[in-house]
Amino acid sequence: MKLEDMSVLVCDDSMFARKSLCMFISSLGVKNIYEAADGQEAVDKYKENKPDAVFMDIVMPVITGIDALTKIVEFDPGAKVIMASSVGTQNHLKAAIKAGAADFLQKPISNDQVKQTLENIAKGVI
Amino acid sequence: MFSQFFGGYLLNKGIVTKEQLAKALDEKKNTRLRLGVLAINEGLMTAEQVEHVNITQQTVDKLFGDLAVDLGYLKPDDVTDLLHKQPTDYLLLGQTLVNMGALTNSDFEDAINSYKSKLSIDDDDLAGDQNDRLIELVKEFFHFGTTQNAKLYSNYATLLFKSLIRFIGDDFTPLEASIIKDTDTPRAVRQDITGAYNAITIIAAGKEEYSAFAKRFAKDAYVPDPEFDDASAGEFLNVCNGLYAVNESNESGVEISLTPLNFTKDEKLTIGKECFSIPVQFTFGEVEFIINF
């Protein structure tokens, strides 16, 4: 799969984090980018659009990123959900892995990390 | 980071004004360090000897180093060593203040010597970024030693200042902290730490300063919009607290979590607990960091 053919869902309650990430992903040529501002919206948008990759924050209102990840993986066990959080503590890492996260990126996330992650998903490495 | 605290020291001692310091922080990037300031810092020359060389230079067409050797203040090897010294940030700040006329060489000599002796720091500390020494410096500067949770306060504040340098810029001066229970500031973002212990962290500022802070963090992605200001300032707090949580998890095995961000606009922020309010003077204005552990 080419990067420009991918669809990506970005879920973060911070408008700044969401917009920055979407802007960079768009600059890579990705056309189908969806946004969600809380965990429940992420679950709903995932079910509606089945994106190839998801970037998911952990600390969010309504339902947390870990709860949203659990629901997404229940719906689609092959979902590629990358946890992108400022809180990369041992407990959060363990919870994310247990719930089926494909990877974990500690904020602040560099553009190179995002690009590498999407390329890995596109190649089927993740 | 020693440079920022040296600035705070000068301010707290009334040696320079807020305005002079803000101007110096803004101008220090264009400052070239002179041999005289380096020689004073190294203890090789007194301020009086530097002044003598400067005055003599007005009538003799010679470089400072050559003249200082001729006058017997320095050896040729001293000049070579000084010329190879890397200009550290706090020296550039001192030199800028001297250039501006806010400090004389003698004021600078007294200030740097008393700063070093008060904090028991040497040139290696000032040139480096050793975390243990930074934590001690922060603890001493804000008098955290008097609190029950001195270690948590010191660790958190050190990480906060490192994050400010990393994400916002190094043109700031920490001011003296005070104890508060509420604040009247127009804009604020709060995030609590929960888990093994609870803590409160807040960034508060006037409308313009809050926007300027948000703009610094967002860089090219900045959009002039109050909602975006919240998002950007909030993300700084979130990233800083996240790094703190990871440090606690990795270094102390302490697991903590963060609450979603909470924003206030134009209303009195009642915290209900005694907090340390740490004002930080940037070149664009003052921002307050409020913490309770």
CSV table of C-alpha atoms in Angstrom, one decimal:
chain,number,residue,atom,x,y,z
A,1,MET,CA,0.0,0.0,0.0
A,2,LYS,CA,1.2,3.5,-0.8
A,3,LEU,CA,1.0,6.2,1.9
A,4,GLU,CA,-1.3,8.3,-0.3
A,5,ASP,CA,-3.8,5.4,-0.5
A,6,MET,CA,-4.0,5.1,3.3
A,7,SER,CA,-6.7,6.3,5.5
A,8,VAL,CA,-5.8,7.6,9.0
A,9,LEU,CA,-7.8,8.4,12.1
A,10,VAL,CA,-6.3,10.9,14.5
A,11,CYS,CA,-7.9,11.0,18.0
A,12,ASP,CA,-6.8,13.5,20.6
A,13,ASP,CA,-8.8,15.9,22.8
A,14,SER,CA,-6.1,18.6,22.2
A,15,MET,CA,-7.1,20.5,19.1
A,16,PHE,CA,-3.4,21.6,18.8
A,17,ALA,CA,-2.1,18.0,18.9
A,18,ARG,CA,-4.8,16.8,16.5
A,19,LYS,CA,-4.4,19.6,13.9
A,20,SER,CA,-0.5,19.4,14.0
A,21,LEU,CA,-0.6,15.6,13.4
A,22,CYS,CA,-3.3,15.9,10.7
A,23,MET,CA,-1.3,18.7,8.9
A,24,PHE,CA,1.8,16.6,8.8
A,25,ILE,CA,0.0,13.4,7.7
A,26,SER,CA,-1.7,15.4,5.0
A,27,SER,CA,1.7,16.7,3.9
A,28,LEU,CA,2.7,13.1,3.3
A,29,GLY,CA,0.0,12.8,0.6
A,30,VAL,CA,-2.6,11.0,2.7
A,31,LYS,CA,-6.0,12.2,1.5
A,32,ASN,CA,-8.4,10.4,3.9
A,33,ILE,CA,-7.8,11.7,7.3
A,34,TYR,CA,-10.5,11.6,10.0
A,35,GLU,CA,-10.4,13.4,13.4
A,36,ALA,CA,-11.9,12.5,16.7
A,37,ALA,CA,-11.8,14.6,19.9
A,38,ASP,CA,-12.6,11.9,22.5
A,39,GLY,CA,-12.5,8.1,22.8
A,40,GLN,CA,-16.1,7.5,22.0
A,41,GLU,CA,-16.0,9.6,18.8
A,42,ALA,CA,-12.9,7.6,17.8
A,43,VAL,CA,-14.8,4.3,18.2
A,44,ASP,CA,-17.7,5.7,16.1
A,45,LYS,CA,-15.5,7.1,13.4
A,46,TYR,CA,-13.5,3.8,13.2
A,47,LYS,CA,-16.6,1.8,12.8
A,48,GLU,CA,-17.8,4.2,10.1
A,49,ASN,CA,-14.6,4.5,8.1
A,50,LYS,CA,-12.4,1.5,9.0
A,51,PRO,CA,-9.1,3.5,8.6
A,52,ASP,CA,-5.8,1.7,7.9
A,53,ALA,CA,-4.1,3.4,10.9
A,54,VAL,CA,-5.2,5.2,14.1
A,55,PHE,CA,-3.2,7.6,16.3
A,56,MET,CA,-4.8,7.5,19.7
A,57,ASP,CA,-4.2,9.7,22.8
A,58,ILE,CA,-4.8,8.1,26.2
A,59,VAL,CA,-5.9,10.8,28.6
A,60,MET,CA,-9.2,12.0,27.1
A,61,PRO,CA,-12.7,12.9,28.3
A,62,VAL,CA,-15.8,10.7,27.8
A,63,ILE,CA,-13.8,7.4,27.4
A,64,THR,CA,-10.1,7.1,27.6
A,65,GLY,CA,-7.8,6.1,24.8
A,66,ILE,CA,-7.3,2.6,26.3
A,67,ASP,CA,-11.1,2.0,26.5
A,68,ALA,CA,-11.5,3.2,23.0
A,69,LEU,CA,-8.6,0.9,21.8
A,70,THR,CA,-10.3,-2.0,23.5
A,71,LYS,CA,-13.7,-1.3,21.8
A,72,ILE,CA,-11.9,-0.8,18.4
A,73,VAL,CA,-10.0,-4.1,18.7
A,74,GLU,CA,-13.2,-5.9,19.7
A,75,PHE,CA,-14.8,-4.6,16.6
A,76,ASP,CA,-11.8,-5.2,14.4
A,77,PRO,CA,-9.0,-7.5,15.8
A,78,GLY,CA,-6.7,-6.4,12.9
A,79,ALA,CA,-7.0,-2.7,13.7
A,80,LYS,CA,-3.6,-0.8,13.7
A,81,VAL,CA,-4.0,1.5,16.6
A,82,ILE,CA,-0.9,3.5,17.6
A,83,MET,CA,-1.1,5.0,21.1
A,84,ALA,CA,0.3,8.5,20.9
A,85,SER,CA,0.4,9.8,24.5
A,86,SER,CA,2.4,12.1,26.8
A,87,VAL,CA,2.0,9.5,29.5
A,88,GLY,CA,4.2,6.6,28.5
A,89,THR,CA,4.4,5.1,32.0
A,90,GLN,CA,4.9,1.4,32.6
A,91,ASN,CA,1.2,1.0,33.6
A,92,HIS,CA,0.0,2.7,30.5
A,93,LEU,CA,2.4,0.8,28.2
A,94,LYS,CA,1.2,-2.5,29.7
A,95,ALA,CA,-2.4,-1.5,29.5
A,96,ALA,CA,-2.0,-0.5,25.8
A,97,ILE,CA,-0.2,-3.7,24.8
A,98,LYS,CA,-2.7,-5.8,26.7
A,99,ALA,CA,-5.6,-4.0,24.9
A,100,GLY,CA,-4.0,-4.7,21.5
A,101,ALA,CA,-2.1,-1.5,20.6
A,102,ALA,CA,0.1,-1.9,17.6
A,103,ASP,CA,2.7,0.5,18.9
A,104,PHE,CA,3.3,3.3,21.5
A,105,LEU,CA,4.7,6.8,20.7
A,106,GLN,CA,5.7,9.1,23.6
A,107,LYS,CA,4.7,12.8,23.1
A,108,PRO,CA,6.2,15.0,21.8
A,109,ILE,CA,6.1,13.0,18.6
A,110,SER,CA,8.5,13.9,15.8
A,111,ASN,CA,7.4,14.0,12.2
A,112,ASP,CA,10.0,11.3,11.5
A,113,GLN,CA,8.3,9.0,14.0
A,114,VAL,CA,4.9,9.5,12.4
A,115,LYS,CA,6.2,9.0,8.9
A,116,GLN,CA,8.1,5.8,9.9
A,117,THR,CA,5.1,4.4,11.7
A,118,LEU,CA,2.8,5.0,8.7
A,119,GLU,CA,5.4,3.5,6.3
A,120,ASN,CA,5.7,0.4,8.5
A,121,ILE,CA,1.9,0.0,8.5
A,122,ALA,CA,1.8,0.5,4.8
A,123,LYS,CA,4.5,-2.2,4.4
A,124,GLY,CA,2.7,-4.6,6.7
A,125,VAL,CA,5.6,-4.5,9.2
A,126,ILE,CA,3.2,-3.3,12.0
B,1,MET,CA,19.6,26.5,32.9
B,2,PHE,CA,22.1,28.1,35.3
B,3,SER,CA,21.9,31.2,33.1
B,4,GLN,CA,18.1,31.6,33.8
B,5,PHE,CA,18.7,31.3,37.5
B,6,PHE,CA,21.6,33.7,37.4
B,7,GLY,CA,19.2,36.2,35.9
B,8,GLY,CA,16.7,35.4,38.7
B,9,TYR,CA,19.4,35.9,41.3
B,10,LEU,CA,20.3,39.4,39.8
B,11,LEU,CA,16.7,40.4,39.9
B,12,ASN,CA,15.9,39.1,43.4
B,13,LYS,CA,19.0,40.9,44.7
B,14,GLY,CA,17.8,44.2,43.0
B,15,ILE,CA,21.0,44.3,40.9
B,16,VAL,CA,19.1,44.7,37.7
B,17,THR,CA,15.5,45.5,36.9
B,18,LYS,CA,12.9,43.3,35.1
B,19,GLU,CA,13.1,45.6,32.1
B,20,GLN,CA,16.9,45.4,31.9
B,21,LEU,CA,16.9,41.7,32.2
B,22,ALA,CA,14.2,41.2,29.6
B,23,LYS,CA,16.1,43.4,27.2
B,24,ALA,CA,19.4,41.6,27.9
B,25,LEU,CA,17.7,38.2,27.4
B,26,ASP,CA,16.5,39.4,24.0
B,27,GLU,CA,19.9,40.9,23.0
B,28,LYS,CA,22.3,38.2,24.3
B,29,LYS,CA,22.1,36.2,21.1
B,30,ASN,CA,24.0,39.0,19.4
B,31,THR,CA,26.5,39.4,22.1
B,32,ARG,CA,30.2,38.6,21.7
B,33,LEU,CA,31.9,37.5,24.9
B,34,ARG,CA,34.9,39.8,25.7
B,35,LEU,CA,38.1,38.5,27.2
B,36,GLY,CA,37.7,40.8,30.3
B,37,VAL,CA,34.5,39.1,31.4
B,38,LEU,CA,36.0,35.7,30.8
B,39,ALA,CA,39.1,36.6,32.8
B,40,ILE,CA,36.9,37.9,35.7
B,41,ASN,CA,34.8,34.7,35.6
B,42,GLU,CA,38.0,32.6,35.8
B,43,GLY,CA,39.3,34.6,38.7
B,44,LEU,CA,42.4,35.6,36.6
B,45,MET,CA,41.7,39.3,36.7
B,46,THR,CA,39.7,41.6,39.0
B,47,ALA,CA,37.1,44.1,37.6
B,48,GLU,CA,39.5,46.9,38.5
B,49,GLN,CA,42.3,45.4,36.3
B,50,VAL,CA,39.9,44.9,33.4
B,51,GLU,CA,38.8,48.5,33.7
B,52,HIS,CA,42.5,49.5,33.7
B,53,VAL,CA,43.1,47.6,30.5
B,54,ASN,CA,40.0,49.0,28.9
B,55,ILE,CA,41.0,52.6,29.7
B,56,THR,CA,44.6,51.9,28.5
B,57,GLN,CA,43.2,50.6,25.3
B,58,GLN,CA,41.8,54.0,24.5
B,59,THR,CA,45.4,55.4,24.1
B,60,VAL,CA,47.3,52.2,23.0
B,61,ASP,CA,46.4,50.4,19.8
B,62,LYS,CA,46.6,46.8,21.2
B,63,LEU,CA,44.3,43.9,21.7
B,64,PHE,CA,42.9,43.4,25.2
B,65,GLY,CA,44.9,40.1,25.8
B,66,ASP,CA,48.2,41.6,24.6
B,67,LEU,CA,47.8,44.6,26.8
B,68,ALA,CA,46.8,42.6,29.8
B,69,VAL,CA,50.0,40.6,29.3
B,70,ASP,CA,52.0,43.8,29.0
B,71,LEU,CA,50.5,45.1,32.2
B,72,GLY,CA,51.3,41.9,34.0
B,73,TYR,CA,47.7,40.9,34.7
B,74,LEU,CA,47.7,37.8,32.5
B,75,LYS,CA,50.3,35.3,31.1
B,76,PRO,CA,50.4,34.6,27.4
B,77,ASP,CA,49.1,31.0,28.2
B,78,ASP,CA,46.1,32.5,30.1
B,79,VAL,CA,45.1,34.5,27.0
B,80,THR,CA,45.3,31.4,24.8
B,81,ASP,CA,43.2,29.4,27.3
B,82,LEU,CA,40.6,32.1,27.6
B,83,LEU,CA,40.3,32.4,23.9
B,84,HIS,CA,39.5,28.7,23.7
B,85,LYS,CA,36.8,28.9,26.3
B,86,GLN,CA,33.3,28.2,25.1
B,87,PRO,CA,31.0,31.1,25.8
B,88,THR,CA,28.5,29.8,28.4
B,89,ASP,CA,25.1,31.3,28.5
B,90,TYR,CA,25.2,33.0,31.8
B,91,LEU,CA,28.4,34.8,30.8
B,92,LEU,CA,26.7,36.0,27.6
B,93,LEU,CA,23.9,37.3,29.8
B,94,GLY,CA,26.4,39.1,32.1
B,95,GLN,CA,28.3,40.5,29.1
B,96,THR,CA,25.1,41.8,27.6
B,97,LEU,CA,24.2,43.5,30.9
B,98,VAL,CA,27.6,45.1,31.0
B,99,ASN,CA,27.4,46.3,27.4
B,100,MET,CA,24.0,47.8,28.2
B,101,GLY,CA,25.4,49.7,31.1
B,102,ALA,CA,23.1,47.9,33.5
B,103,LEU,CA,26.1,46.3,35.3
B,104,THR,CA,29.7,47.5,35.7
B,105,ASN,CA,32.5,44.9,35.5
B,106,SER,CA,32.8,45.3,39.2
B,107,ASP,CA,29.1,44.6,39.7
B,108,PHE,CA,29.4,41.5,37.5
B,109,GLU,CA,32.5,40.3,39.5
B,110,ASP,CA,30.6,40.6,42.8
B,111,ALA,CA,27.4,39.1,41.5
B,112,ILE,CA,29.0,36.0,39.8
B,113,ASN,CA,31.2,35.4,42.9
B,114,SER,CA,28.4,35.6,45.4
B,115,TYR,CA,26.1,33.5,43.1
B,116,LYS,CA,28.7,30.8,42.8
B,117,SER,CA,29.5,30.8,46.5
B,118,LYS,CA,25.8,31.0,47.7
B,119,LEU,CA,24.9,27.9,45.6
B,120,SER,CA,28.3,26.2,46.0
B,121,ILE,CA,28.6,25.8,42.3
B,122,ASP,CA,31.7,25.9,40.1
B,123,ASP,CA,32.4,26.6,36.5
B,124,ASP,CA,31.8,22.9,35.5
B,125,ASP,CA,28.3,23.1,36.9
B,126,LEU,CA,27.6,26.4,35.2
B,127,ALA,CA,28.8,25.1,31.8
B,128,GLY,CA,27.1,21.8,32.1
B,129,ASP,CA,23.6,20.5,32.6
B,130,GLN,CA,24.0,17.9,35.4
B,131,ASN,CA,20.5,17.0,36.6
B,132,ASP,CA,21.4,16.5,40.3
B,133,ARG,CA,23.0,20.0,40.5
B,134,LEU,CA,20.0,21.5,38.7
B,135,ILE,CA,17.6,20.0,41.1
B,136,GLU,CA,19.6,21.3,44.0
B,137,LEU,CA,19.7,24.7,42.4
B,138,VAL,CA,15.9,24.8,41.9
B,139,LYS,CA,15.3,23.5,45.5
B,140,GLU,CA,17.5,26.3,46.9
B,141,PHE,CA,16.1,29.1,44.6
B,142,PHE,CA,12.5,28.4,45.5
B,143,HIS,CA,13.0,27.3,49.1
B,144,PHE,CA,11.3,24.0,48.5
B,145,GLY,CA,13.4,22.5,51.3
B,146,THR,CA,10.9,23.9,53.8
B,147,THR,CA,8.0,21.7,52.4
B,148,GLN,CA,7.2,18.1,53.2
B,149,ASN,CA,7.4,17.2,49.5
B,150,ALA,CA,10.6,19.0,48.7
B,151,LYS,CA,11.9,16.3,46.4
B,152,LEU,CA,8.7,16.1,44.3
B,153,TYR,CA,8.5,19.9,44.0
B,154,SER,CA,12.2,20.1,43.1
B,155,ASN,CA,12.0,17.3,40.5
B,156,TYR,CA,8.9,18.7,38.9
B,157,ALA,CA,10.1,22.3,38.8
B,158,THR,CA,13.4,21.2,37.3
B,159,LEU,CA,11.6,19.3,34.6
B,160,LEU,CA,9.3,22.2,34.0
B,161,PHE,CA,12.3,24.6,33.4
B,162,LYS,CA,14.0,22.1,31.1
B,163,SER,CA,10.7,21.8,29.2
B,164,LEU,CA,10.5,25.6,28.9
B,165,ILE,CA,14.0,25.7,27.4
B,166,ARG,CA,13.2,22.8,25.1
B,167,PHE,CA,9.8,23.9,23.8
B,168,ILE,CA,9.4,27.6,24.5
B,169,GLY,CA,12.8,29.2,24.5
B,170,ASP,CA,15.6,30.1,26.9
B,171,ASP,CA,14.8,33.8,27.2
B,172,PHE,CA,13.2,33.7,30.6
B,173,THR,CA,14.0,34.4,34.2
B,174,PRO,CA,12.4,32.5,37.1
B,175,LEU,CA,11.1,35.0,39.8
B,176,GLU,CA,10.6,34.4,43.5
B,177,ALA,CA,7.8,32.0,44.3
B,178,SER,CA,4.9,32.8,46.6
B,179,ILE,CA,2.2,30.7,48.3
B,180,ILE,CA,-1.3,31.2,46.9
B,181,LYS,CA,-4.8,29.6,47.2
B,182,ASP,CA,-6.4,31.3,44.2
B,183,THR,CA,-5.5,33.5,41.3
B,184,ASP,CA,-7.3,36.2,39.3
B,185,THR,CA,-5.4,35.7,36.1
B,186,PRO,CA,-7.5,36.0,32.9
B,187,ARG,CA,-6.5,32.7,31.2
B,188,ALA,CA,-5.5,29.4,32.8
B,189,VAL,CA,-5.1,25.7,32.1
B,190,ARG,CA,-5.1,23.1,34.8
B,191,GLN,CA,-4.1,19.4,34.8
B,192,ASP,CA,-4.1,17.2,37.9
B,193,ILE,CA,-1.8,14.3,38.6
B,194,THR,CA,-3.4,11.3,40.3
B,195,GLY,CA,-2.4,7.9,41.4
B,196,ALA,CA,0.4,7.1,43.9
B,197,TYR,CA,0.0,10.8,45.0
B,198,ASN,CA,-2.1,13.7,43.9
B,199,ALA,CA,-0.8,17.0,42.5
B,200,ILE,CA,-2.1,20.1,40.9
B,201,THR,CA,-0.4,21.9,37.9
B,202,ILE,CA,-1.6,25.1,36.4
B,203,ILE,CA,-0.3,27.6,33.8
B,204,ALA,CA,-1.9,31.0,34.2
B,205,ALA,CA,-1.3,34.3,32.4
B,206,GLY,CA,-2.8,37.4,31.1
B,207,LYS,CA,-4.5,37.2,27.7
B,208,GLU,CA,-1.6,38.5,25.6
B,209,GLU,CA,1.1,36.6,27.5
B,210,TYR,CA,-1.0,33.4,27.3
B,211,SER,CA,-1.3,33.8,23.5
B,212,ALA,CA,2.4,34.5,23.2
B,213,PHE,CA,3.3,31.4,25.2
B,214,ALA,CA,0.9,29.3,23.1
B,215,LYS,CA,2.4,30.8,19.9
B,216,ARG,CA,5.9,29.8,21.0
B,217,PHE,CA,4.9,26.2,21.6
B,218,ALA,CA,2.9,25.9,18.4
B,219,LYS,CA,5.5,27.5,16.3
B,220,ASP,CA,4.5,27.5,12.6
B,221,ALA,CA,1.3,25.6,13.3
B,222,TYR,CA,0.0,28.6,15.4
B,223,VAL,CA,-3.5,29.9,14.6
B,224,PRO,CA,-4.5,33.2,16.3
B,225,ASP,CA,-7.6,32.0,18.0
B,226,PRO,CA,-8.3,31.9,21.8
B,227,GLU,CA,-9.4,28.2,21.5
B,228,PHE,CA,-6.1,27.4,19.8
B,229,ASP,CA,-4.2,29.2,22.6
B,230,ASP,CA,-5.9,26.9,25.1
B,231,ALA,CA,-5.1,23.9,23.0
B,232,SER,CA,-1.4,24.8,22.6
B,233,ALA,CA,-0.7,25.9,26.2
B,234,GLY,CA,-2.6,22.8,27.4
B,235,GLU,CA,-0.6,20.6,25.2
B,236,PHE,CA,2.6,22.0,26.7
B,237,LEU,CA,1.4,21.3,30.2
B,238,ASN,CA,0.3,17.8,29.1
B,239,VAL,CA,3.7,17.0,27.5
B,240,CYS,CA,5.6,18.3,30.5
B,241,ASN,CA,3.4,16.4,32.9
B,242,GLY,CA,3.7,13.3,30.7
B,243,LEU,CA,7.5,13.5,30.8
B,244,TYR,CA,7.3,13.9,34.6
B,245,ALA,CA,5.0,10.8,34.8
B,246,VAL,CA,7.4,8.7,32.7
B,247,ASN,CA,10.4,9.8,34.8
B,248,GLU,CA,8.5,8.8,38.0
B,249,SER,CA,7.6,5.5,36.5
B,250,ASN,CA,11.0,4.7,35.1
B,251,GLU,CA,13.2,6.1,37.9
B,252,SER,CA,11.2,5.6,41.0
B,253,GLY,CA,8.7,2.9,40.0
B,254,VAL,CA,5.9,5.3,41.0
B,255,GLU,CA,2.8,5.1,38.8
B,256,ILE,CA,0.8,8.3,38.3
B,257,SER,CA,-1.7,9.4,35.7
B,258,LEU,CA,-3.0,12.7,34.4
B,259,THR,CA,-6.6,14.1,34.3
B,260,PRO,CA,-8.0,15.8,31.1
B,261,LEU,CA,-7.2,19.5,30.8
B,262,ASN,CA,-9.4,22.1,32.3
B,263,PHE,CA,-9.5,25.7,31.1
B,264,THR,CA,-10.7,28.9,32.7
B,265,LYS,CA,-11.3,32.3,31.1
B,266,ASP,CA,-11.8,35.6,32.9
B,267,GLU,CA,-12.8,34.0,36.2
B,268,LYS,CA,-11.2,33.7,39.6
B,269,LEU,CA,-9.4,30.4,39.8
B,270,THR,CA,-10.0,29.0,43.2
B,271,ILE,CA,-7.7,26.1,44.0
B,272,GLY,CA,-8.6,25.5,47.6
B,273,LYS,CA,-5.1,24.3,48.6
B,274,GLU,CA,-1.9,26.2,49.2
B,275,CYS,CA,0.2,26.1,46.1
B,276,PHE,CA,3.5,27.4,45.0
B,277,SER,CA,3.1,30.1,42.4
B,278,ILE,CA,6.2,30.4,40.3
B,279,PRO,CA,6.2,33.5,38.1
B,280,VAL,CA,8.5,33.3,35.1
B,281,GLN,CA,9.4,36.4,33.2
B,282,PHE,CA,9.8,35.9,29.5
B,283,THR,CA,10.7,38.6,27.0
B,284,PHE,CA,7.1,38.7,25.9
B,285,GLY,CA,5.7,39.0,29.5
B,286,GLU,CA,5.1,37.0,32.7
B,287,VAL,CA,3.6,33.5,32.9
B,288,GLU,CA,2.7,31.9,36.2
B,289,PHE,CA,3.2,28.2,37.0
B,290,ILE,CA,1.2,27.0,39.9
B,291,ILE,CA,2.0,23.6,41.6
B,292,ASN,CA,0.8,21.7,44.6
B,293,PHE,CA,2.2,18.3,45.6
